[in-house]
XYZ file of C-alpha atoms in Angstrom:
717
model
C 29.646 4.576 -81.203
C 29.901 1.602 -78.854
C 33.511 1.089 -79.870
C 34.490 4.372 -78.187
C 33.964 2.883 -74.715
C 36.538 0.049 -75.108
C 39.012 2.454 -76.749
C 38.652 4.932 -73.899
C 39.144 2.137 -71.360
C 42.294 0.902 -73.144
C 43.662 4.447 -73.229
C 43.157 4.776 -69.467
C 45.134 1.592 -68.918
C 48.101 2.773 -70.982
C 51.276 3.657 -69.177
C 52.668 7.182 -69.307
C 55.264 6.063 -71.833
C 52.585 4.499 -74.023
C 50.446 7.653 -73.903
C 53.393 9.886 -74.806
C 54.334 7.659 -77.769
C 50.709 7.547 -78.883
C 50.508 11.348 -78.850
C 53.685 11.633 -80.960
C 52.337 9.119 -83.474
C 49.028 10.894 -83.708
C 50.782 14.249 -84.179
C 52.940 12.949 -87.027
C 50.026 11.119 -88.651
C 47.842 14.222 -88.506
C 50.690 16.276 -89.947
C 51.225 13.989 -92.925
C 47.566 13.145 -93.548
C 46.237 16.690 -93.443
C 48.930 19.296 -93.923
C 51.130 17.688 -96.609
C 48.241 16.499 -98.881
C 46.761 19.970 -98.615
C 50.063 21.542 -99.740
C 50.363 19.072 -102.610
C 46.797 19.726 -103.685
C 47.382 23.469 -103.690
C 50.563 22.993 -105.726
C 48.758 20.749 -108.218
C 45.941 23.268 -108.645
C 48.491 26.021 -109.162
C 50.266 24.023 -111.884
C 46.991 23.220 -113.633
C 45.927 26.879 -113.477
C 49.230 28.005 -114.912
C 48.896 25.450 -117.700
C 45.413 26.706 -118.597
C 46.514 30.357 -118.671
C 49.558 29.485 -120.756
C 47.449 27.433 -123.214
C 44.910 30.207 -123.731
C 47.631 32.738 -124.539
C 49.431 30.296 -126.800
C 46.330 29.319 -128.825
C 45.422 32.998 -129.294
C 48.931 33.714 -130.639
C 48.737 30.586 -132.822
C 45.427 31.723 -134.371
C 46.700 35.244 -134.988
C 49.981 34.035 -136.551
C 48.202 31.665 -138.956
C 46.103 34.401 -140.610
C 48.692 35.498 -143.267
C 49.521 31.954 -144.326
C 45.857 31.000 -144.360
C 44.909 34.011 -146.566
C 47.851 33.351 -148.934
C 47.072 29.638 -148.823
C 50.686 29.125 -147.824
C 50.883 25.496 -146.721
C 54.591 25.671 -145.965
C 54.085 28.670 -143.726
C 51.406 26.826 -141.797
C 53.624 23.775 -141.681
C 56.492 25.775 -140.273
C 54.173 27.313 -137.659
C 52.749 24.032 -136.284
C 56.197 22.433 -136.399
C 57.573 25.134 -134.141
C 54.711 24.476 -131.668
C 55.297 20.722 -131.757
C 58.774 21.145 -130.344
C 57.343 22.054 -126.926
C 57.304 18.914 -124.685
C 53.889 19.628 -123.049
C 52.140 20.208 -126.475
C 50.636 16.950 -127.725
C 49.199 18.361 -130.962
C 48.591 21.635 -132.868
C 46.267 21.991 -135.878
C 44.090 24.325 -137.923
C 40.653 23.214 -139.079
C 38.207 24.878 -141.428
C 34.669 25.473 -140.293
C 33.591 22.074 -141.651
C 36.009 20.220 -139.362
C 38.587 19.392 -142.028
C 42.176 19.502 -140.824
C 44.159 22.020 -142.884
C 47.446 21.447 -141.086
C 48.471 19.167 -138.177
C 51.669 18.477 -136.278
C 51.219 14.926 -137.509
C 51.148 15.261 -141.321
C 49.114 12.070 -141.645
C 46.161 13.809 -140.051
C 46.163 16.626 -142.677
C 42.957 16.534 -144.742
C 41.046 14.411 -142.209
C 37.582 15.525 -141.095
C 36.820 15.278 -137.280
C 33.246 14.717 -136.176
C 33.818 14.013 -132.484
C 32.093 15.931 -129.671
C 35.248 17.800 -128.749
C 35.547 19.052 -132.337
C 31.909 20.123 -132.439
C 32.452 22.219 -129.313
C 35.632 23.675 -130.782
C 33.884 24.655 -134.073
C 31.321 26.623 -132.060
C 33.922 28.649 -130.138
C 33.797 32.420 -130.688
C 36.818 33.211 -128.549
C 39.787 31.513 -126.872
C 38.539 28.603 -124.678
C 39.505 25.132 -123.573
C 38.014 21.704 -122.859
C 39.430 19.120 -120.413
C 39.679 15.513 -121.495
C 41.744 12.391 -121.041
C 44.313 10.990 -123.381
C 44.334 7.285 -124.301
C 47.089 6.887 -121.684
C 44.766 8.380 -119.032
C 46.615 11.648 -118.523
C 44.899 15.040 -118.283
C 44.683 16.762 -121.702
C 43.511 20.346 -122.286
C 42.139 21.109 -125.773
C 42.615 24.883 -126.353
C 40.778 26.486 -129.282
C 40.665 30.008 -130.766
C 38.884 31.253 -133.933
C 41.022 32.431 -136.893
C 39.543 35.773 -137.901
C 40.047 37.386 -141.354
C 38.509 40.819 -141.602
C 36.612 39.928 -138.377
C 35.169 36.873 -140.092
C 35.704 33.329 -138.805
C 37.656 31.484 -141.520
C 39.000 28.578 -139.421
C 39.856 27.467 -135.857
C 43.254 26.905 -134.270
C 43.550 24.039 -131.723
C 46.398 23.103 -129.387
C 46.445 20.053 -127.125
C 48.503 20.569 -123.939
C 49.129 17.952 -121.178
C 50.595 18.918 -117.710
C 51.575 15.252 -117.084
C 55.255 16.071 -116.657
C 54.573 18.651 -113.965
C 52.113 16.298 -112.243
C 54.670 13.523 -112.342
C 57.116 15.868 -110.673
C 54.524 16.542 -107.967
C 54.051 12.771 -107.454
C 57.788 12.278 -107.058
C 57.827 15.155 -104.583
C 54.943 13.547 -102.691
C 56.765 10.228 -102.521
C 59.845 11.948 -101.188
C 57.740 13.746 -98.577
C 56.032 10.487 -97.588
C 59.383 8.820 -97.192
C 60.563 11.748 -95.140
C 57.349 11.414 -93.089
C 57.953 7.737 -92.379
C 61.505 8.563 -91.361
C 60.226 11.377 -89.158
C 57.646 9.045 -87.616
C 60.263 6.414 -86.792
C 62.606 9.069 -85.464
C 59.759 10.550 -83.430
C 58.970 7.152 -81.963
C 62.596 6.607 -81.008
C 62.764 10.096 -79.521
C 59.463 9.560 -77.697
C 60.728 6.254 -76.319
C 63.923 7.858 -75.055
C 62.178 10.907 -73.633
C 59.366 8.960 -71.988
C 61.934 6.632 -70.452
C 63.785 9.626 -69.077
C 60.554 11.124 -67.754
C 58.817 8.001 -66.504
C 61.737 6.439 -64.644
C 61.596 9.074 -61.896
C 57.808 8.877 -61.843
C 57.954 5.071 -61.583
C 60.443 5.449 -58.770
C 58.042 7.843 -57.028
C 55.131 5.446 -57.583
C 57.151 2.524 -56.226
C 58.139 4.577 -53.223
C 54.503 5.538 -52.623
C 53.490 1.854 -52.778
C 56.216 0.928 -50.293
C 55.086 3.668 -47.924
C 51.466 2.545 -48.332
C 52.586 -0.970 -47.357
C 54.197 0.459 -44.223
C 57.840 0.720 -45.357
C 58.373 4.283 -44.154
C 62.162 3.913 -44.441
C 61.986 3.876 -48.259
C 63.836 6.722 -50.042
C 64.327 7.447 -53.750
C 67.475 8.723 -55.437
C 66.950 11.173 -58.344
C 70.029 12.858 -59.792
C 68.066 15.675 -61.428
C 67.897 19.431 -61.021
C 64.475 19.980 -62.581
C 60.907 19.752 -61.269
C 61.133 15.958 -60.974
C 64.195 16.349 -58.783
C 62.296 18.799 -56.593
C 59.424 16.301 -56.452
C 61.801 13.539 -55.375
C 63.261 15.708 -52.612
C 59.764 16.585 -51.430
C 58.820 12.894 -51.449
C 61.862 11.991 -49.352
C 61.053 14.757 -46.871
C 57.463 13.547 -46.692
C 58.579 9.949 -46.082
C 60.982 11.096 -43.385
C 58.231 13.174 -41.771
C 55.821 10.244 -41.869
C 58.384 7.925 -40.339
C 59.139 10.371 -37.541
C 55.426 10.932 -36.896
C 54.745 7.209 -36.921
C 57.553 6.585 -34.465
C 56.293 9.437 -32.320
C 52.707 8.180 -32.361
C 53.856 4.683 -31.511
C 55.934 5.900 -28.599
C 53.183 8.215 -27.360
C 50.547 5.474 -27.565
C 52.759 3.024 -25.683
C 52.861 5.111 -22.526
C 50.904 7.780 -20.675
C 53.695 8.693 -18.321
C 53.840 12.491 -18.200
C 57.639 12.899 -18.377
C 58.043 10.210 -21.065
C 55.402 11.853 -23.266
C 57.057 15.282 -23.097
C 60.547 13.875 -23.736
C 59.261 12.024 -26.826
C 57.643 15.179 -28.173
C 60.737 17.390 -27.954
C 63.005 14.701 -29.400
C 60.839 14.326 -32.486
C 60.339 18.087 -32.787
C 64.123 18.447 -33.007
C 64.234 15.773 -35.728
C 61.309 17.020 -37.838
C 62.344 20.690 -37.735
C 66.048 19.837 -38.245
C 66.892 21.951 -35.256
C 69.886 21.906 -32.908
C 67.740 22.350 -29.803
C 64.105 21.755 -28.853
C 62.301 22.346 -25.581
C 58.796 22.256 -24.129
C 57.636 24.460 -21.282
C 54.387 23.658 -19.447
C 52.342 25.692 -17.012
C 50.523 23.722 -14.335
C 46.934 24.632 -13.489
C 46.712 27.828 -11.381
C 50.494 28.358 -11.706
C 51.879 31.854 -12.399
C 54.661 30.734 -14.741
C 55.645 27.949 -17.123
C 58.642 25.713 -16.460
C 60.737 23.763 -18.956
C 59.535 20.183 -18.575
C 61.589 18.517 -21.334
C 64.369 19.462 -23.767
C 66.676 17.854 -26.335
C 70.074 18.930 -27.758
C 71.052 21.171 -24.830
C 74.637 22.238 -24.065
C 74.141 23.861 -20.665
C 72.017 23.458 -17.544
C 70.434 26.924 -17.271
C 67.553 25.974 -19.561
C 66.367 23.355 -17.070
C 65.792 26.072 -14.448
C 64.173 28.557 -16.858
C 60.890 30.034 -15.608
C 58.767 31.738 -18.288
C 56.580 34.575 -17.062
C 53.563 35.486 -19.274
C 54.269 38.655 -21.255
C 58.004 38.731 -20.390
C 60.481 37.926 -23.162
C 59.801 36.134 -26.425
C 58.544 32.912 -24.840
C 56.445 34.920 -22.386
C 54.881 36.828 -25.291
C 53.884 33.519 -26.953
C 52.552 32.179 -23.641
C 50.398 35.277 -23.152
C 49.234 35.896 -26.746
C 48.869 32.282 -27.870
C 50.503 33.106 -31.244
C 53.507 31.609 -32.996
C 56.749 33.604 -32.995
C 59.224 33.414 -35.882
C 62.452 35.437 -36.307
C 60.863 37.618 -39.016
C 57.822 38.386 -36.858
C 59.261 39.463 -33.507
C 56.971 41.560 -31.333
C 57.529 45.289 -31.436
C 59.334 45.602 -28.097
C 58.919 42.565 -25.841
C 59.926 43.007 -22.270
C 63.424 41.709 -21.766
C 63.796 38.440 -19.863
C 67.217 38.027 -18.306
C 66.720 34.280 -17.867
C 65.763 33.918 -21.516
C 68.801 35.904 -22.683
C 71.053 33.789 -20.487
C 69.622 30.599 -21.969
C 70.053 31.854 -25.549
C 73.632 32.911 -24.841
C 74.576 29.681 -23.100
C 73.068 27.522 -25.851
C 74.481 29.708 -28.659
C 71.169 30.030 -30.478
C 70.987 32.473 -33.393
C 67.522 31.508 -34.689
C 64.443 30.561 -32.676
C 60.808 29.576 -33.438
C 58.252 29.370 -30.629
C 54.768 27.811 -30.995
C 51.951 27.967 -28.428
C 50.439 24.809 -26.921
C 46.693 25.407 -26.645
C 44.474 23.290 -24.470
C 40.758 24.080 -24.106
C 41.082 27.549 -25.687
C 43.950 28.482 -23.335
C 47.713 28.589 -23.907
C 49.252 26.177 -21.385
C 52.779 25.935 -22.748
C 55.409 26.721 -25.369
C 57.129 24.396 -27.840
C 60.349 25.881 -29.241
C 63.138 24.906 -31.646
C 66.429 26.735 -32.263
C 69.549 26.678 -34.426
C 73.122 27.496 -33.516
C 74.248 28.172 -37.078
C 73.395 31.088 -39.339
C 70.588 30.677 -41.830
C 66.858 30.240 -41.827
C 64.778 27.217 -41.098
C 63.487 25.079 -43.942
C 60.238 26.043 -45.624
C 57.258 24.657 -43.746
C 59.003 24.440 -40.380
C 56.499 26.825 -38.790
C 53.566 24.698 -39.975
C 55.283 21.523 -38.766
C 55.949 23.059 -35.364
C 52.312 24.188 -35.076
C 51.092 20.673 -35.854
C 53.500 19.268 -33.287
C 52.220 21.798 -30.768
C 48.642 20.651 -31.430
C 49.716 17.045 -31.040
C 51.536 17.990 -27.863
C 48.295 19.514 -26.555
C 46.450 16.234 -27.189
C 49.242 14.188 -25.623
C 49.331 16.527 -22.620
C 45.557 16.227 -22.224
C 45.789 12.423 -22.313
C 48.720 12.322 -19.898
C 47.008 14.733 -17.484
C 43.778 12.729 -17.733
C 45.728 9.554 -17.026
C 47.345 11.178 -14.025
C 43.955 12.246 -12.712
C 42.545 8.787 -13.410
C 45.340 7.237 -11.372
C 44.379 9.467 -8.465
C 40.720 8.605 -8.928
C 41.519 4.906 -9.148
C 43.045 4.975 -5.695
C 39.797 6.282 -4.238
C 37.692 4.104 -6.496
C 39.471 0.920 -5.455
C 38.719 1.683 -1.812
C 35.051 2.334 -2.650
C 34.852 -0.855 -4.721
C 36.325 -2.891 -1.878
C 33.825 -1.412 0.542
C 30.932 -1.979 -1.857
C 32.093 -5.552 -2.467
C 31.951 -6.265 1.254
C 28.438 -4.798 1.408
C 27.298 -6.884 -1.581
C 28.814 -10.008 -0.044
C 26.887 -9.426 3.174
C 23.726 -8.761 1.157
C 24.228 -11.995 -0.823
C 24.545 -13.984 2.386
C 21.316 -12.444 3.685
C 19.621 -13.053 0.307
C 20.614 -16.730 0.297
C 19.209 -17.160 3.784
C 15.978 -15.466 2.701
C 15.812 -17.694 -0.390
C 16.163 -20.819 1.708
C 13.364 -19.611 3.958
C 11.134 -18.941 0.913
C 11.840 -22.427 -0.416
C 10.907 -23.913 2.923
C 7.706 -21.837 3.038
C 6.815 -22.929 -0.497
C 7.305 -26.582 0.477
C 5.172 -26.113 3.572
C 2.505 -24.407 1.437
C 2.450 -27.306 -1.010
C 2.260 -29.852 1.826
C -0.525 -27.834 3.467
C -2.544 -27.619 0.236
C -2.078 -31.346 -0.377
C -3.080 -32.337 3.170
C -6.041 -29.956 3.293
C -7.227 -31.111 -0.134
C -7.142 -34.732 1.001
C -8.998 -33.837 4.173
C -11.658 -31.896 2.261
C -12.313 -34.573 -0.328
C -13.545 -37.119 2.242
C -16.446 -35.049 3.690
C -17.283 -33.672 0.230
C -17.539 -37.215 -1.098
C -19.869 -38.140 1.752
C -22.018 -35.049 1.114
C -22.246 -35.849 -2.578
C -23.239 -39.465 -1.930
C -25.928 -38.365 0.520
C -27.311 -35.838 -1.976
C -27.315 -38.476 -4.743
C -29.250 -40.866 -2.475
C -31.827 -38.193 -1.668
C -32.226 -37.329 -5.347
C -32.593 -41.029 -6.209
C -35.513 -41.287 -3.706
C -33.840 -43.546 -1.171
C -35.490 -41.557 1.653
C -38.758 -41.288 -0.167
C -40.353 -38.838 -2.531
C -39.049 -35.284 -2.157
C -40.863 -32.126 -3.165
C -39.711 -30.132 -6.252
C -38.466 -27.227 -4.168
C -36.228 -29.477 -2.076
C -35.107 -31.280 -5.243
C -34.014 -27.918 -6.736
C -31.999 -27.105 -3.611
C -30.419 -30.561 -3.585
C -29.358 -30.159 -7.272
C -27.758 -26.843 -6.402
C -25.885 -28.524 -3.515
C -24.756 -31.275 -5.862
C -23.465 -28.828 -8.511
C -21.531 -26.784 -5.984
C -20.138 -29.966 -4.430
C -18.912 -31.021 -7.877
C -17.254 -27.608 -8.299
C -15.493 -27.982 -4.976
C -14.315 -31.458 -5.934
C -12.913 -30.167 -9.230
C -11.230 -27.268 -7.440
C -9.662 -29.613 -4.909
C -8.550 -31.928 -7.740
C -6.924 -29.016 -9.582
C -5.155 -27.882 -6.407
C -3.878 -31.416 -5.815
C -2.629 -31.710 -9.394
C -0.969 -28.307 -9.152
C 0.769 -29.176 -5.900
C 2.008 -32.482 -7.358
C 3.317 -30.750 -10.481
C 5.098 -28.051 -8.492
C 6.561 -30.684 -6.157
C 7.594 -32.852 -9.102
C 5.649 -35.826 -7.758
C 3.274 -36.372 -10.664
C 3.961 -39.459 -12.773
C 2.651 -40.481 -16.169
C 1.610 -43.997 -17.170
C 1.872 -43.976 -20.952
C 0.258 -46.576 -23.134
C -0.960 -46.995 -26.687
C -4.438 -45.499 -26.886
C -6.899 -44.951 -29.705
C -7.738 -41.292 -29.975
C -11.009 -42.089 -31.748
C -12.446 -43.804 -28.682
C -11.052 -41.199 -26.283
C -12.351 -38.216 -28.219
C -15.756 -39.859 -28.693
C -15.968 -40.508 -24.963
C -15.098 -36.896 -24.090
C -17.669 -35.483 -26.505
C -20.409 -37.835 -25.293
C -19.823 -36.564 -21.762
C -20.395 -32.974 -22.963
C -23.269 -33.772 -25.321
C -26.043 -32.980 -22.852
C -24.527 -29.602 -21.899
C -23.993 -28.703 -25.562
C -27.551 -29.733 -26.447
C -28.974 -27.601 -23.663
C -27.122 -24.535 -25.039
C -28.056 -25.264 -28.657
C -24.445 -25.940 -29.759
C -23.173 -28.169 -32.549
C -20.514 -30.533 -31.163
C -18.460 -32.210 -33.908
C -15.569 -34.682 -34.132
C -13.524 -34.389 -37.361
C -10.576 -36.496 -38.490
C -8.865 -37.592 -41.719
C -9.801 -40.831 -43.400
C -7.442 -43.783 -43.060
C -6.102 -46.096 -40.371
C -6.837 -45.392 -36.695
C -4.830 -42.671 -34.984
C -2.835 -44.123 -32.082
C -1.127 -42.079 -29.399
C 1.434 -43.080 -26.788
C 0.299 -41.184 -23.697
C -1.245 -41.377 -20.234
C -4.945 -41.903 -21.011
C -6.307 -40.314 -17.822
C -4.129 -37.221 -18.105
C -4.851 -36.819 -21.807
C -8.573 -37.157 -21.086
C -8.207 -34.513 -18.346
C -6.658 -32.085 -20.875
C -9.336 -32.774 -23.489
C -12.193 -32.354 -21.004
C -10.709 -29.072 -19.786
C -10.372 -27.610 -23.311
C -13.741 -28.931 -24.540
C -15.599 -27.749 -21.401
C -14.100 -24.253 -21.826
C -15.188 -24.203 -25.473
C -18.750 -25.274 -24.593
C -18.856 -22.844 -21.664
C -17.831 -19.736 -23.652
C -19.540 -20.457 -26.991
C -22.922 -18.720 -27.305
C -26.115 -20.504 -28.365
C -26.164 -21.559 -32.010
C -22.359 -21.827 -32.112
C -20.134 -24.746 -33.019
C -17.386 -26.662 -31.207
C -15.126 -28.891 -33.331
C -12.556 -31.418 -32.062
C -10.077 -32.863 -34.588
C -6.981 -35.063 -34.603
C -4.348 -35.766 -37.260
C -0.827 -37.166 -37.596
C 2.055 -34.791 -38.303
C 5.714 -35.452 -39.078
C 7.130 -32.568 -37.085
C 6.033 -29.782 -34.760
C 7.582 -26.261 -34.510
C 8.204 -26.534 -30.790
C 9.101 -23.434 -28.820
C 10.975 -23.195 -25.576
C 8.853 -24.102 -22.541
C 7.696 -20.978 -20.744
C 5.813 -22.240 -17.711
C 5.043 -20.177 -14.674
C 6.021 -23.053 -12.408
C 8.696 -25.774 -12.544
C 7.912 -29.010 -14.341
C 9.423 -32.318 -13.296
C 9.364 -35.130 -15.834
C 10.057 -38.481 -14.145
C 12.029 -41.285 -15.654
C 8.824 -43.076 -16.567
C 7.784 -40.305 -18.969
C 7.146 -41.550 -22.506
C 9.826 -41.360 -25.101
C 8.580 -40.913 -28.610
C 9.750 -43.929 -30.584
C 9.816 -42.700 -34.190
C 9.607 -38.885 -34.084
C 5.967 -38.585 -35.229
C 3.268 -36.590 -33.424
C -0.479 -36.383 -33.052
C -1.966 -32.890 -33.331
C -5.313 -32.396 -31.555
C -7.318 -29.183 -32.013
C -10.351 -27.833 -30.145
C -12.008 -25.027 -32.095
C -15.045 -22.942 -31.163
C -17.008 -19.964 -32.468
C -17.017 -18.147 -29.132
C -16.168 -14.538 -28.275
C -12.430 -15.053 -28.800
C -9.449 -13.975 -26.717
C -7.787 -10.530 -27.024
C -4.190 -10.639 -28.376
C -2.685 -9.237 -25.155
C -4.338 -12.050 -23.141
C -3.335 -14.987 -25.323
C 0.103 -15.613 -23.778
C -1.152 -15.129 -20.216
C -4.053 -17.573 -20.304
C -1.668 -20.460 -19.542
C -0.507 -18.816 -16.328
C -1.830 -19.935 -12.918
C -5.022 -18.259 -11.691
C -5.289 -16.052 -14.804
C -8.793 -15.393 -16.143
C -9.655 -13.458 -19.295
C -11.398 -10.166 -18.542
C -14.205 -9.176 -20.892
C -15.916 -5.802 -20.953
C -19.550 -5.876 -19.862
C -19.345 -9.358 -18.297
C -19.047 -10.404 -14.702
C -16.322 -12.569 -13.239
C -16.007 -15.886 -15.042
C -16.544 -18.970 -12.920
C -13.472 -21.082 -12.269
C -10.068 -20.895 -10.602
C -7.905 -20.170 -13.646
C -5.896 -23.391 -13.119
C -7.286 -25.587 -15.918
C -5.166 -24.270 -18.809
C -2.036 -24.029 -16.640
C -2.419 -27.697 -15.617
C -3.197 -28.711 -19.213
C -0.047 -26.962 -20.449
C 2.080 -28.727 -17.820
C 0.607 -32.163 -18.628
C 1.154 -31.699 -22.366
C 4.775 -30.598 -21.813
C 5.320 -33.623 -19.537
C 4.399 -35.713 -22.571
C 7.024 -33.813 -24.582
C 4.409 -31.939 -26.564
C 3.429 -28.315 -27.000
C 0.202 -26.325 -26.696
C -0.746 -22.946 -28.126
C -3.780 -20.887 -29.068
C -4.955 -18.918 -32.102
C -7.850 -16.563 -31.521
C -9.621 -13.560 -33.009
C -12.038 -11.473 -30.999
C -15.624 -12.030 -32.197
C -14.773 -15.091 -34.326
C -13.668 -17.745 -31.851
C -10.576 -19.587 -30.604
C -8.533 -22.581 -31.709
C -6.441 -24.529 -29.167
C -4.038 -27.140 -30.490
C -1.572 -29.429 -28.768
C 0.598 -32.421 -29.627
C 1.288 -35.777 -28.022
C 3.627 -38.550 -29.176
C 2.274 -40.952 -31.793
C 2.497 -44.736 -31.543
C 2.969 -47.076 -34.485
C 0.003 -49.167 -35.620
C 1.894 -52.388 -34.751
C 2.119 -51.403 -31.079
C -1.520 -52.366 -30.400
C -4.531 -53.896 -32.108
C -6.131 -51.345 -34.410
C -9.269 -49.653 -33.273
C -11.647 -48.435 -35.906
C -12.094 -44.651 -35.746
C -15.500 -43.535 -37.019
C -15.392 -41.781 -40.331
C -17.506 -38.886 -39.073
C -18.826 -38.694 -35.535
C -21.197 -35.891 -34.704
C -23.438 -35.108 -31.797
C -25.981 -32.498 -32.672
C -28.702 -30.959 -30.541
């Protein structure tokens, strides 16, 4: 049944004229394919039934009439009998046969004496009463073979047979059918012509309505249709024109109302369009101000006198007062039982000559604040639907009044608000001036702080250097052999002196970075040598803790970087020392380097300003070196990972004391890497370790002599 879907879709796309014509065709086709063949079939069956009844009676008479001639062996009598039967046009043959099948007499004399042995004859010889058999003649027509026994003294002596064909009657039926079919074709053509004319007459107004609806949908509200009809389609056309006119008036009213919020202009627009939509001679709008005892006419259209402008409507007095008090619409057929007379209202009605009046309440926030009225000076009633139109206009008037009143209040508020804004602006301006002065002072204090830290650091490094040298001399035995106890104290002094030196160095680097005075001296360096040097410096510490310290890199040519060697070494030492410091015994620290084509750099988020001087390296070909320092330490919690690069920040761990250090190493490392144009980040999981990775610009192999990087360097405890 998949073909039903396309047929249904085609039917939906047919025009109204096409559908009407299709229905007429289907009706005629059903009529001629079902009803007429059924009638013809019934008629044919009736003719065949009549032929069978007639044949049975005729063969019985034939058998009875042949008895005397058959007993007397009167051939001429039999001959005369079958000859009389042969004159009938529907009788094809008549004969009498003995019980052996021999023909005693036949309408065709040549058949007399012949013996029939066919099946039809055998059935006929066995007949005991009048009966018939249906067969076909050599020409193909229906042939009934009627047979009846010839009884002599109630004994079968012979059989009488008559062959009857209803072909003539059937031929008449066929001619009748042909005539009916011709009449059907004529009726079908006439029906199509009639359907075409009628659908044209019906669809032209509908097409006009559809075209008008499309024009209105496109914004042409001035479109009107002309239908010279007095039937339902004419009424539909009039209703369409009224709707289009109403839409145009409403559109014009909405446009005018939205173009202004002036109170008087809004009310004037409302009454003018109320007069047009309700087809009234006069329209007015009365409004009651807040806390006022009466409503006054604020706008009117179509007036003839001046009394209406001074009309004051008291609640409950007169028709308009009744509407103002009750909040219900008043139409001429629904006047209140006995409203109190209002002399001013009567004077207005008399002066304006109004004979019909409709009043609608204007409700605002569940209260009636005004009355919208329309009136006519001529006899007759308003058009159907005027009350509903006036109520909708009254609701729209309520919204417009609310907007206009709100605008009026906003104007009053704006006057006070502008004064407050001006005063606040002056206060903010004074505050901005004070804030700028405070900012300048803070900048000066920050500069003084940086200068102080730099000067103090320089001053502290000199005596610390002297102390360290003296301790080294004592430990080397320059002053003679020292006891173990004193040697232990001197080692402690040396370690703490080294800590102070590193702290002072970090403070100096930080002050230079913040002041923008740090400069890089980039050159082509072999990372294999640099990484090996850094790890060798940490080998003793790692061995003492039982750590595995490994350098991993890909096979191939040496990895060359274009960077400041000292600063890059400072970053590597800081990261590797942290890894060795925080990794427990039996752990592993791995340092690796590899070349990458690109790096997903993020925006720099430093806690202090970074100044990159003109001498900073510029990456020549867009390639990078990625260096990773990975450990199996305790890991860093997720909420600490973004803060570890901030100044003075130290990771807090439950159950552990304060970690040694100033919290400046990672902040300085981040700044140095970003000065190289690279990026640093961390990946860590608590309990499994951390992985720091950063990038520096790569240098091409032709920039310097190649340095062989060991295939696998490892320093193990």
